[in-house]
PDB file of C-alpha atoms and ligand atoms in Angstrom:
ATOM      1  CA  MET A  67       9.549 -23.659 -24.475  1.00 87.00           C
ATOM      2  CA  LYS A  68       7.187 -26.413 -24.043  1.00 95.00           C
ATOM      3  CA  LEU A  69       7.343 -30.104 -23.214  1.00 98.00           C
ATOM      4  CA  SER A  70       5.582 -31.674 -26.718  1.00 98.00           C
ATOM      5  CA  LYS A  71       2.539 -33.559 -24.444  1.00 98.00           C
ATOM      6  CA  GLY A  72       1.354 -32.525 -21.919  1.00 98.00           C
ATOM      7  CA  TYR A  73       1.038 -35.110 -19.698  1.00 98.00           C
ATOM      8  CA  LEU A  74       4.258 -37.839 -19.225  1.00 98.00           C
ATOM      9  CA  ILE A  75       2.427 -41.570 -19.995  1.00 98.00           C
ATOM     10  CA  ASP A  76       5.732 -43.393 -22.215  1.00 98.00           C
ATOM     11  CA  SER A  77       9.078 -42.869 -22.912  1.00 98.00           C
ATOM     12  CA  ASN A  78       8.563 -42.275 -26.620  1.00 97.00           C
ATOM     13  CA  ASP A  79       6.299 -39.180 -25.497  1.00 95.00           C
ATOM     14  CA  LEU A  80       9.118 -37.298 -25.086  1.00 98.00           C
ATOM     15  CA  ASN A  81      11.941 -35.979 -27.943  1.00 98.00           C
ATOM     16  CA  LEU A  82      15.239 -35.071 -27.578  1.00 98.00           C
ATOM     17  CA  ASN A  83      13.656 -30.855 -27.466  1.00 98.00           C
ATOM     18  CA  ASP A  84      12.093 -32.418 -24.096  1.00 98.00           C
ATOM     19  CA  LEU A  85      15.537 -33.602 -22.549  1.00 98.00           C
ATOM     20  CA  LYS A  86      17.015 -31.072 -23.161  1.00 98.00           C
ATOM     21  CA  LEU A  87      14.162 -28.887 -21.556  1.00 98.00           C
ATOM     22  CA  ILE A  88      14.392 -31.316 -19.082  1.00 98.00           C
ATOM     23  CA  PHE A  89      17.670 -31.714 -18.471  1.00 98.00           C
ATOM     24  CA  ASP A  90      18.107 -27.729 -18.414  1.00 98.00           C
ATOM     25  CA  ARG A  91      15.413 -26.640 -15.550  1.00 98.00           C
ATOM     26  CA  THR A  92      17.390 -30.305 -13.292  1.00 98.00           C
ATOM     27  CA  ASP A  93      20.588 -28.107 -13.792  1.00 98.00           C
ATOM     28  CA  GLU A  94      18.695 -25.112 -12.311  1.00 97.00           C
ATOM     29  CA  PHE A  95      16.900 -25.986  -9.875  1.00 97.00           C
ATOM     30  CA  ILE A  96      20.467 -28.469  -8.571  1.00 97.00           C
ATOM     31  CA  LYS A  97      22.050 -25.005  -8.959  1.00 97.00           C
ATOM     32  CA  SER A  98      19.413 -23.167  -7.317  1.00 95.00           C
ATOM     33  CA  GLY A  99      19.945 -25.417  -4.463  1.00 89.00           C
ATOM     34  CA  ASN A 100      18.601 -28.028  -1.671  1.00 85.00           C
ATOM     35  CA  PHE A 101      16.016 -25.277   0.765  1.00 88.00           C
ATOM     36  CA  SER A 102      14.673 -22.921  -1.840  1.00 89.00           C
ATOM     37  CA  ASP A 103      11.148 -23.380  -2.656  1.00 94.00           C
ATOM     38  CA  PHE A 104       9.443 -21.973  -6.387  1.00 97.00           C
ATOM     39  CA  ASP A 105       5.970 -20.851  -7.631  1.00 97.00           C
ATOM     40  CA  TYR A 106       5.482 -23.391 -10.896  1.00 98.00           C
ATOM     41  CA  LEU A 107       2.548 -25.152  -8.707  1.00 98.00           C
ATOM     42  CA  LYS A 108       1.965 -22.055  -6.270  1.00 97.00           C
ATOM     43  CA  ASN A 109      -2.008 -23.705  -4.884  1.00 96.00           C
ATOM     44  CA  VAL A 110      -2.216 -26.287  -7.637  1.00 98.00           C
ATOM     45  CA  PRO A 111      -3.521 -29.749  -5.880  1.00 98.00           C
ATOM     46  CA  LEU A 112      -1.660 -32.395  -6.747  1.00 98.00           C
ATOM     47  CA  ALA A 113      -2.366 -36.772  -5.649  1.00 98.00           C
ATOM     48  CA  LEU A 114      -0.200 -38.786  -5.501  1.00 98.00           C
ATOM     49  CA  ALA A 115      -1.895 -42.079  -6.563  1.00 97.00           C
ATOM     50  CA  PHE A 116       0.755 -45.040  -5.985  1.00 97.00           C
ATOM     51  CA  PHE A 117      -0.458 -48.298  -5.640  1.00 95.00           C
ATOM     52  CA  GLU A 118       2.329 -50.308  -5.620  1.00 94.00           C
ATOM     53  CA  ASN A 119       4.339 -49.403  -3.171  1.00 95.00           C
ATOM     54  CA  SER A 120       7.484 -47.200  -3.547  1.00 97.00           C
ATOM     55  CA  THR A 121      10.163 -45.420  -1.267  1.00 97.00           C
ATOM     56  CA  ARG A 122      12.350 -43.432  -3.863  1.00 98.00           C
ATOM     57  CA  THR A 123      10.069 -41.661  -6.170  1.00 98.00           C
ATOM     58  CA  LYS A 124       7.241 -41.382  -3.860  1.00 98.00           C
ATOM     59  CA  LEU A 125       9.184 -38.956  -1.751  1.00 98.00           C
ATOM     60  CA  SER A 126      10.483 -37.651  -4.010  1.00 98.00           C
ATOM     61  CA  PHE A 127       7.143 -36.877  -6.309  1.00 98.00           C
ATOM     62  CA  GLU A 128       6.144 -35.815  -2.879  1.00 98.00           C
ATOM     63  CA  LEU A 129       9.594 -33.424  -2.326  1.00 98.00           C
ATOM     64  CA  ALA A 130       9.455 -32.268  -6.065  1.00 98.00           C
ATOM     65  CA  ALA A 131       5.691 -30.943  -5.772  1.00 98.00           C
ATOM     66  CA  LYS A 132       6.574 -29.206  -2.054  1.00 98.00           C
ATOM     67  CA  ARG A 133       9.523 -27.235  -3.345  1.00 97.00           C
ATOM     68  CA  LEU A 134       7.424 -26.317  -6.555  1.00 98.00           C
ATOM     69  CA  ASN A 135       3.944 -25.104  -3.777  1.00 97.00           C
ATOM     70  CA  ALA A 136       1.449 -27.671  -4.707  1.00 98.00           C
ATOM     71  CA  HIS A 137      -0.986 -29.033  -2.341  1.00 98.00           C
ATOM     72  CA  VAL A 138       0.096 -32.690  -2.317  1.00 98.00           C
ATOM     73  CA  LEU A 139      -2.811 -34.649  -1.683  1.00 98.00           C
ATOM     74  CA  ASP A 140      -1.317 -38.144  -0.667  1.00 97.00           C
ATOM     75  CA  PHE A 141      -4.283 -40.965  -1.705  1.00 95.00           C
ATOM     76  CA  ASN A 142      -3.893 -44.057  -0.197  1.00 92.00           C
ATOM     77  CA  SER A 143      -5.438 -46.774  -1.698  1.00 90.00           C
ATOM     78  CA  ASP A 144      -5.914 -49.225   0.934  1.00 91.00           C
ATOM     79  CA  THR A 145      -8.087 -46.890   2.816  1.00 93.00           C
ATOM     80  CA  SER A 146      -9.939 -45.287  -0.157  1.00 94.00           C
ATOM     81  CA  SER A 147     -13.255 -46.400  -1.517  1.00 95.00           C
ATOM     82  CA  LEU A 148     -11.495 -48.309  -3.657  1.00 94.00           C
ATOM     83  CA  THR A 149     -12.301 -51.133  -1.911  1.00 95.00           C
ATOM     84  CA  LYS A 150     -15.989 -51.014  -1.851  1.00 96.00           C
ATOM     85  CA  GLY A 151     -15.450 -51.458  -5.835  1.00 95.00           C
ATOM     86  CA  GLU A 152     -15.201 -47.713  -6.754  1.00 95.00           C
ATOM     87  CA  THR A 153     -12.950 -47.891 -10.317  1.00 96.00           C
ATOM     88  CA  HIS A 154      -9.788 -46.236 -10.724  1.00 96.00           C
ATOM     89  CA  LEU A 155     -11.130 -43.856 -13.659  1.00 96.00           C
ATOM     90  CA  ASP A 156     -14.093 -42.755 -10.646  1.00 96.00           C
ATOM     91  CA  THR A 157     -11.165 -41.826  -8.129  1.00 96.00           C
ATOM     92  CA  ILE A 158      -9.276 -39.737 -10.742  1.00 96.00           C
ATOM     93  CA  ARG A 159     -13.256 -37.854 -11.364  1.00 96.00           C
ATOM     94  CA  THR A 160     -13.955 -37.650  -7.615  1.00 97.00           C
ATOM     95  CA  LEU A 161     -10.481 -36.311  -7.448  1.00 97.00           C
ATOM     96  CA  GLU A 162     -11.123 -33.869 -10.404  1.00 97.00           C
ATOM     97  CA  ALA A 163     -14.173 -32.936  -8.639  1.00 97.00           C
ATOM     98  CA  MET A 164     -11.812 -31.374  -5.688  1.00 97.00           C
ATOM     99  CA  GLY A 165      -9.438 -29.439  -8.354  1.00 97.00           C
ATOM    100  CA  VAL A 166      -7.215 -31.973  -8.269  1.00 98.00           C
ATOM    101  CA  LYS A 167      -5.055 -31.002 -11.442  1.00 98.00           C
ATOM    102  CA  ILE A 168      -1.908 -33.216 -11.622  1.00 98.00           C
ATOM    103  CA  PHE A 169      -2.363 -37.482 -10.648  1.00 98.00           C
ATOM    104  CA  VAL A 170       1.302 -39.237 -10.321  1.00 98.00           C
ATOM    105  CA  VAL A 171      -0.002 -42.349 -10.739  1.00 98.00           C
ATOM    106  CA  ARG A 172       2.360 -45.872  -9.974  1.00 98.00           C
ATOM    107  CA  HIS A 173      -0.232 -49.403 -10.787  1.00 97.00           C
ATOM    108  CA  LYS A 174       1.246 -52.776 -11.880  1.00 95.00           C
ATOM    109  CA  GLU A 175      -1.108 -52.890 -14.903  1.00 96.00           C
ATOM    110  CA  ASP A 176       0.063 -52.132 -18.097  1.00 96.00           C
ATOM    111  CA  GLY A 177      -2.461 -49.445 -20.207  1.00 97.00           C
ATOM    112  CA  LEU A 178      -4.274 -47.831 -16.976  1.00 97.00           C
ATOM    113  CA  HIS A 179      -2.674 -44.621 -17.107  1.00 97.00           C
ATOM    114  CA  LYS A 180      -2.875 -44.333 -20.914  1.00 97.00           C
ATOM    115  CA  PHE A 181      -6.711 -45.371 -20.415  1.00 97.00           C
ATOM    116  CA  LEU A 182      -6.788 -42.609 -17.527  1.00 97.00           C
ATOM    117  CA  GLN A 183      -5.301 -39.586 -19.568  1.00 97.00           C
ATOM    118  CA  ASN A 184      -7.976 -40.808 -22.232  1.00 97.00           C
ATOM    119  CA  ASN A 185     -10.653 -40.001 -20.244  1.00 97.00           C
ATOM    120  CA  THR A 186      -9.300 -37.289 -18.351  1.00 96.00           C
ATOM    121  CA  ASN A 187      -8.340 -33.475 -19.360  1.00 95.00           C
ATOM    122  CA  ASN A 188      -5.658 -32.863 -16.046  1.00 97.00           C
ATOM    123  CA  ILE A 189      -2.128 -34.500 -15.804  1.00 98.00           C
ATOM    124  CA  ILE A 190      -1.043 -37.795 -15.444  1.00 98.00           C
ATOM    125  CA  ILE A 191       2.534 -38.073 -15.086  1.00 98.00           C
ATOM    126  CA  ASN A 192       3.433 -42.155 -14.967  1.00 98.00           C
ATOM    127  CA  ALA A 193       5.289 -43.141 -11.781  1.00 98.00           C
ATOM    128  CA  GLY A 194       6.061 -46.437 -12.921  1.00 98.00           C
ATOM    129  CA  GLU A 195       3.884 -48.839 -14.934  1.00 97.00           C
ATOM    130  CA  GLY A 196       3.617 -52.840 -14.573  1.00 95.00           C
ATOM    131  CA  GLU A 197       6.300 -54.407 -16.321  1.00 93.00           C
ATOM    132  CA  SER A 198       6.295 -51.470 -18.998  1.00 95.00           C
ATOM    133  CA  ASP A 199       7.775 -47.447 -18.245  1.00 97.00           C
ATOM    134  CA  HIS A 200       8.772 -45.852 -15.868  1.00 98.00           C
ATOM    135  CA  PRO A 201       9.869 -42.947 -17.764  1.00 98.00           C
ATOM    136  CA  THR A 202      11.278 -40.326 -14.346  1.00 98.00           C
ATOM    137  CA  GLN A 203      13.547 -43.517 -13.866  1.00 98.00           C
ATOM    138  CA  GLY A 204      14.693 -43.256 -17.653  1.00 98.00           C
ATOM    139  CA  LEU A 205      14.823 -40.324 -16.854  1.00 98.00           C
ATOM    140  CA  LEU A 206      16.708 -39.474 -14.089  1.00 98.00           C
ATOM    141  CA  ASP A 207      19.534 -42.064 -15.086  1.00 98.00           C
ATOM    142  CA  SER A 208      20.368 -40.375 -18.480  1.00 98.00           C
ATOM    143  CA  TYR A 209      20.706 -37.592 -16.243  1.00 98.00           C
ATOM    144  CA  THR A 210      23.262 -39.010 -14.910  1.00 98.00           C
ATOM    145  CA  LEU A 211      25.045 -40.277 -17.072  1.00 98.00           C
ATOM    146  CA  LYS A 212      25.039 -36.621 -18.773  1.00 97.00           C
ATOM    147  CA  ASN A 213      25.998 -35.758 -15.687  1.00 97.00           C
ATOM    148  CA  HIS A 214      29.136 -37.831 -15.057  1.00 97.00           C
ATOM    149  CA  PHE A 215      30.198 -38.082 -19.004  1.00 97.00           C
ATOM    150  CA  GLY A 216      28.772 -34.610 -20.349  1.00 97.00           C
ATOM    151  CA  SER A 217      27.370 -36.105 -23.066  1.00 95.00           C
ATOM    152  CA  PRO A 218      25.516 -39.558 -23.444  1.00 95.00           C
ATOM    153  CA  LYS A 219      26.855 -40.141 -26.833  1.00 96.00           C
ATOM    154  CA  GLY A 220      28.696 -43.160 -27.018  1.00 97.00           C
ATOM    155  CA  VAL A 221      29.107 -44.366 -23.930  1.00 98.00           C
ATOM    156  CA  ASN A 222      28.866 -48.122 -23.755  1.00 98.00           C
ATOM    157  CA  LEU A 223      26.339 -49.343 -21.341  1.00 98.00           C
ATOM    158  CA  CYS A 224      25.466 -52.992 -20.694  1.00 98.00           C
ATOM    159  CA  ILE A 225      21.691 -53.632 -18.656  1.00 98.00           C
ATOM    160  CA  VAL A 226      22.334 -56.389 -16.479  1.00 98.00           C
ATOM    161  CA  GLY A 227      19.198 -59.064 -15.434  1.00 95.00           C
ATOM    162  CA  ASP A 228      15.757 -58.612 -15.057  1.00 92.00           C
ATOM    163  CA  VAL A 229      15.094 -56.943 -17.950  1.00 95.00           C
ATOM    164  CA  LEU A 230      11.798 -59.618 -19.168  1.00 93.00           C
ATOM    165  CA  HIS A 231      10.140 -58.334 -15.890  1.00 91.00           C
ATOM    166  CA  SER A 232      11.807 -54.686 -15.763  1.00 95.00           C
ATOM    167  CA  ARG A 233      10.042 -51.037 -16.189  1.00 97.00           C
ATOM    168  CA  VAL A 234      13.441 -49.453 -15.751  1.00 97.00           C
ATOM    169  CA  ALA A 235      14.696 -51.628 -18.330  1.00 97.00           C
ATOM    170  CA  ARG A 236      12.675 -50.584 -21.167  1.00 97.00           C
ATOM    171  CA  SER A 237      12.322 -46.642 -19.875  1.00 98.00           C
ATOM    172  CA  ASN A 238      16.282 -46.186 -20.489  1.00 98.00           C
ATOM    173  CA  LEU A 239      15.853 -48.887 -23.526  1.00 98.00           C
ATOM    174  CA  ILE A 240      13.668 -46.400 -25.200  1.00 97.00           C
ATOM    175  CA  LEU A 241      15.340 -43.155 -23.682  1.00 98.00           C
ATOM    176  CA  LEU A 242      19.227 -43.806 -23.934  1.00 98.00           C
ATOM    177  CA  LYS A 243      19.181 -44.905 -27.378  1.00 97.00           C
ATOM    178  CA  LYS A 244      17.530 -42.301 -28.501  1.00 97.00           C
ATOM    179  CA  GLN A 245      20.747 -40.475 -26.822  1.00 97.00           C
ATOM    180  CA  GLY A 246      23.344 -42.576 -28.855  1.00 97.00           C
ATOM    181  CA  VAL A 247      24.069 -44.274 -26.076  1.00 98.00           C
ATOM    182  CA  ASN A 248      26.041 -48.069 -27.087  1.00 98.00           C
ATOM    183  CA  ILE A 249      23.487 -50.356 -24.989  1.00 98.00           C
ATOM    184  CA  SER A 250      24.334 -53.854 -24.765  1.00 98.00           C
ATOM    185  CA  LEU A 251      22.476 -56.778 -21.952  1.00 98.00           C
ATOM    186  CA  THR A 252      23.302 -59.592 -19.937  1.00 98.00           C
ATOM    187  CA  ALA A 253      21.352 -61.669 -18.045  1.00 96.00           C
ATOM    188  CA  PRO A 254      20.051 -65.524 -17.691  1.00 93.00           C
ATOM    189  CA  LYS A 255      18.377 -66.497 -20.893  1.00 92.00           C
ATOM    190  CA  GLU A 256      15.286 -66.729 -19.396  1.00 90.00           C
ATOM    191  CA  LEU A 257      15.071 -63.056 -17.792  1.00 92.00           C
ATOM    192  CA  LEU A 258      15.703 -62.016 -21.634  1.00 94.00           C
ATOM    193  CA  PRO A 259      12.094 -60.524 -23.266  1.00 92.00           C
ATOM    194  CA  LYS A 260      11.622 -61.573 -27.094  1.00 89.00           C
ATOM    195  CA  ASP A 261      11.434 -58.162 -28.172  1.00 86.00           C
ATOM    196  CA  ASP A 262      12.044 -55.802 -31.229  1.00 89.00           C
ATOM    197  CA  LEU A 263      13.436 -53.329 -28.205  1.00 88.00           C
ATOM    198  CA  ILE A 264      16.608 -55.325 -27.831  1.00 93.00           C
ATOM    199  CA  LYS A 265      16.276 -56.617 -31.226  1.00 93.00           C
ATOM    200  CA  GLY A 266      20.357 -56.272 -32.902  1.00 94.00           C
ATOM    201  CA  LEU A 267      21.625 -54.991 -28.967  1.00 97.00           C
ATOM    202  CA  THR A 268      24.690 -56.751 -27.894  1.00 98.00           C
ATOM    203  CA  ILE A 269      24.156 -59.926 -25.749  1.00 97.00           C
ATOM    204  CA  TYR A 270      27.304 -61.130 -23.360  1.00 98.00           C
ATOM    205  CA  LYS A 271      27.328 -64.279 -21.624  1.00 97.00           C
ATOM    206  CA  ASP A 272      28.053 -62.947 -18.283  1.00 97.00           C
ATOM    207  CA  LEU A 273      29.288 -60.336 -16.703  1.00 98.00           C
ATOM    208  CA  ASP A 274      32.381 -60.817 -16.559  1.00 97.00           C
ATOM    209  CA  GLU A 275      32.421 -60.904 -20.690  1.00 98.00           C
ATOM    210  CA  ALA A 276      30.283 -56.790 -20.404  1.00 98.00           C
ATOM    211  CA  ILE A 277      32.972 -55.396 -17.816  1.00 98.00           C
ATOM    212  CA  ASP A 278      35.736 -56.231 -20.453  1.00 97.00           C
ATOM    213  CA  ASN A 279      33.868 -54.539 -22.743  1.00 98.00           C
ATOM    214  CA  VAL A 280      31.270 -51.377 -21.283  1.00 98.00           C
ATOM    215  CA  ASP A 281      32.085 -48.126 -19.270  1.00 98.00           C
ATOM    216  CA  VAL A 282      28.733 -48.351 -17.253  1.00 98.00           C
ATOM    217  CA  VAL A 283      26.978 -51.878 -16.154  1.00 98.00           C
ATOM    218  CA  MET A 284      23.257 -50.530 -15.169  1.00 98.00           C
ATOM    219  CA  LEU A 285      21.748 -53.593 -12.782  1.00 98.00           C
ATOM    220  CA  LEU A 286      18.732 -54.454 -12.253  1.00 96.00           C
ATOM    221  CA  ARG A 287      16.828 -55.830  -9.223  1.00 91.00           C
ATOM    222  CA  VAL A 288      16.015 -59.220  -9.894  1.00 86.00           C
ATOM    223  CA  GLN A 289      11.593 -58.879  -9.085  1.00 73.00           C
ATOM    224  CA  LYS A 290      10.901 -62.282  -7.785  1.00 69.00           C
ATOM    225  CA  GLU A 291       7.119 -60.573  -7.161  1.00 65.00           C
ATOM    226  CA  ARG A 292       6.373 -60.538 -10.746  1.00 60.00           C
ATOM    227  CA  MET A 293       7.757 -63.826 -12.127  1.00 58.00           C
ATOM    228  CA  LYS A 294       4.868 -65.896 -12.395  1.00 60.00           C
ATOM    229  CA  SER A 295       7.426 -69.281 -11.973  1.00 62.00           C
ATOM    230  CA  GLU A 296      10.408 -70.106 -10.511  1.00 70.00           C
ATOM    231  CA  LEU A 297      12.821 -67.941 -13.469  1.00 71.00           C
ATOM    232  CA  ILE A 298      15.879 -68.193 -11.113  1.00 76.00           C
ATOM    233  CA  LYS A 299      17.233 -71.425  -9.372  1.00 75.00           C
ATOM    234  CA  SER A 300      18.978 -70.221  -7.235  1.00 82.00           C
ATOM    235  CA  THR A 301      20.458 -66.789  -6.404  1.00 85.00           C
ATOM    236  CA  GLU A 302      24.030 -68.130  -5.286  1.00 89.00           C
ATOM    237  CA  GLU A 303      24.119 -69.444  -9.020  1.00 89.00           C
ATOM    238  CA  TYR A 304      23.121 -66.049 -10.765  1.00 91.00           C
ATOM    239  CA  HIS A 305      24.270 -63.998  -8.111  1.00 93.00           C
ATOM    240  CA  SER A 306      28.427 -65.753  -9.324  1.00 95.00           C
ATOM    241  CA  LYS A 307      27.133 -65.249 -12.965  1.00 96.00           C
ATOM    242  CA  PHE A 308      25.757 -61.508 -12.944  1.00 96.00           C
ATOM    243  CA  GLY A 309      26.528 -60.127 -10.229  1.00 96.00           C
ATOM    244  CA  MET A 310      29.318 -56.858  -8.857  1.00 96.00           C
ATOM    245  CA  ASN A 311      31.310 -58.275  -6.459  1.00 95.00           C
ATOM    246  CA  ILE A 312      34.456 -56.282  -5.152  1.00 93.00           C
ATOM    247  CA  LYS A 313      36.406 -58.756  -7.354  1.00 94.00           C
ATOM    248  CA  ARG A 314      34.946 -57.823 -10.446  1.00 95.00           C
ATOM    249  CA  TYR A 315      35.123 -53.997  -9.190  1.00 92.00           C
ATOM    250  CA  GLU A 316      38.703 -54.443  -8.716  1.00 91.00           C
ATOM    251  CA  ARG A 317      39.583 -55.410 -12.057  1.00 92.00           C
ATOM    252  CA  LYS A 318      38.224 -52.649 -13.816  1.00 95.00           C
ATOM    253  CA  PRO A 319      37.543 -49.163 -10.644  1.00 93.00           C
ATOM    254  CA  GLU A 320      36.646 -46.901 -13.325  1.00 96.00           C
ATOM    255  CA  LEU A 321      33.418 -48.692 -14.248  1.00 97.00           C
ATOM    256  CA  ILE A 322      30.186 -47.060 -13.579  1.00 98.00           C
ATOM    257  CA  ILE A 323      27.937 -48.499 -11.833  1.00 98.00           C
ATOM    258  CA  MET A 324      24.693 -47.675 -11.553  1.00 98.00           C
ATOM    259  CA  HIS A 325      21.531 -49.655  -9.532  1.00 97.00           C
ATOM    260  CA  PRO A 326      17.139 -48.150  -9.480  1.00 97.00           C
ATOM    261  CA  GLY A 327      17.406 -49.142  -6.119  1.00 96.00           C
ATOM    262  CA  PRO A 328      16.154 -50.808  -4.208  1.00 95.00           C
ATOM    263  CA  VAL A 329      18.553 -53.180  -3.985  1.00 94.00           C
ATOM    264  CA  ASN A 330      18.907 -57.481  -3.410  1.00 91.00           C
ATOM    265  CA  TYR A 331      22.536 -57.278  -1.525  1.00 94.00           C
ATOM    266  CA  GLY A 332      23.785 -60.726  -2.405  1.00 92.00           C
ATOM    267  CA  VAL A 333      22.466 -61.070  -5.372  1.00 91.00           C
ATOM    268  CA  GLU A 334      22.509 -57.940  -7.811  1.00 93.00           C
ATOM    269  CA  LEU A 335      25.764 -56.472  -5.860  1.00 94.00           C
ATOM    270  CA  ASP A 336      27.749 -56.937  -2.970  1.00 95.00           C
ATOM    271  CA  GLU A 337      26.597 -54.167  -0.403  1.00 94.00           C
ATOM    272  CA  LYS A 338      30.667 -53.315   0.410  1.00 94.00           C
ATOM    273  CA  VAL A 339      30.885 -51.938  -4.012  1.00 94.00           C
ATOM    274  CA  ILE A 340      27.824 -49.246  -3.065  1.00 93.00           C
ATOM    275  CA  LEU A 341      30.965 -47.080  -1.410  1.00 92.00           C
ATOM    276  CA  TYR A 342      32.929 -47.153  -3.803  1.00 91.00           C
ATOM    277  CA  PRO A 343      33.453 -43.811  -5.561  1.00 92.00           C
ATOM    278  CA  ASN A 344      32.041 -44.903  -9.178  1.00 95.00           C
ATOM    279  CA  CYS A 345      28.412 -46.826  -7.822  1.00 97.00           C
ATOM    280  CA  LEU A 346      26.274 -44.120  -8.681  1.00 98.00           C
ATOM    281  CA  ILE A 347      23.228 -45.572  -6.491  1.00 97.00           C
ATOM    282  CA  GLN A 348      23.438 -42.250  -4.483  1.00 97.00           C
ATOM    283  CA  ASN A 349      23.247 -40.272  -7.448  1.00 97.00           C
ATOM    284  CA  GLN A 350      20.864 -41.498  -8.940  1.00 98.00           C
ATOM    285  CA  VAL A 351      18.426 -41.051  -5.900  1.00 98.00           C
ATOM    286  CA  LYS A 352      19.890 -36.997  -5.561  1.00 97.00           C
ATOM    287  CA  TYR A 353      18.864 -36.336  -9.581  1.00 98.00           C
ATOM    288  CA  GLY A 354      15.347 -38.743  -8.959  1.00 98.00           C
ATOM    289  CA  LEU A 355      14.231 -35.558  -6.550  1.00 98.00           C
ATOM    290  CA  TYR A 356      15.429 -32.524  -9.921  1.00 98.00           C
ATOM    291  CA  ILE A 357      14.721 -34.515 -12.358  1.00 98.00           C
ATOM    292  CA  ARG A 358      10.948 -34.717 -10.622  1.00 98.00           C
ATOM    293  CA  MET A 359      10.873 -31.220  -9.772  1.00 98.00           C
ATOM    294  CA  ALA A 360      11.329 -30.257 -13.459  1.00 98.00           C
ATOM    295  CA  VAL A 361       9.135 -32.712 -14.793  1.00 98.00           C
ATOM    296  CA  LEU A 362       6.244 -30.691 -12.651  1.00 98.00           C
ATOM    297  CA  SER A 363       7.806 -27.826 -13.547  1.00 98.00           C
ATOM    298  CA  LEU A 364       7.349 -28.409 -17.446  1.00 98.00           C
ATOM    299  CA  LEU A 365       3.960 -29.733 -17.472  1.00 98.00           C
ATOM    300  CA  SER A 366       2.489 -26.936 -15.238  1.00 98.00           C
ATOM    301  CA  ASP A 367       2.205 -24.752 -18.317  1.00 97.00           C
ATOM    302  CA  TYR A 368      -0.381 -27.266 -19.777  1.00 97.00           C
ATOM    303  CA  ILE A 369      -2.830 -26.685 -16.037  1.00 96.00           C
ATOM    304  CA  LYS A 370      -6.011 -26.004 -16.932  1.00 86.00           C
ATOM    305  CA  ARG A 371      -6.757 -23.051 -14.068  1.00 80.00           C
TER     306      ARG A 371
HETATM  307  N1  LIG B 675      13.898 -47.305  -8.153  1.00 94.08           N
HETATM  308  C1  LIG B 675      12.705 -47.112  -7.729  1.00 94.08           C
HETATM  309  O1  LIG B 675      11.591 -46.840  -8.525  1.00 94.08           O
HETATM  310  O2  LIG B 675      12.050 -47.543  -6.430  1.00 94.08           O
HETATM  311  P1  LIG B 675      11.011 -46.898  -5.874  1.00 94.08           P
HETATM  312  O3  LIG B 675      10.307 -48.837  -5.541  1.00 94.08           O
HETATM  313  O4  LIG B 675      11.502 -46.560  -4.658  1.00 94.08           O
HETATM  314  O5  LIG B 675      10.050 -46.177  -6.204  1.00 94.08           O
END
């Protein structure tokens, strides 16, 4: 069984059958342990092309590709010929001439990934696109929920904070809705998008009201670097209404806490909260490696050798 598309640009590219294939393959890789490797990408050149900073996504894709025996090229935009005016498409074509078959791309420009995919016969994987999408983050979040609850279906989950600028929120809204998660939101009104994607969702006035009603809170990073104006006047005020602290946690210790990282401590959550057993941030990172191994191994069926 193959994935329905030979690339991963948009969370909408994934249907329920694709999700099952990816999660089953993820289970297999997790069972295999930390030190096994596999030949799905044996000798396949793969480029990591990150035009925005990253720790989790970049390094987990790198480790995933290496565990599948790919030849990994770490493309550095700052020292590349992009600085001399070369275009992104010419960069892809140049690497294709060297035999690169898979491009893992992070870029701040919405739509660039689709444009590149439309202009290549090789495989583009979206590792974070502007404010639009981050499909493998959505996948690893779904997998984390599936692993904790058995199935995400019927889980009540509130997305908290900077939904407006968050590609993570958009990916999760698409993928979790598809799997029957009951999604709600809470955020300052300035950080909520006017978007069909959130139409009909319950919006809680603050985190306390959300906690009373949900099983999971997915805290989002406040993305100051993407704000065109000061949408949050005071981080203290934000934290008092929307930040996770020990008092809130102790009121409902069974509450599950997720955050895609990186975390702004004292804004989205207090540092001590990450030590609590139901805070799944480290699980999200751990599953990210295996989810990315699964995606790469399944897309290997589409490599033009
Ligand atoms: N969650 C996430 O995308 O983290 P990085 O920016 O560190 O990759």
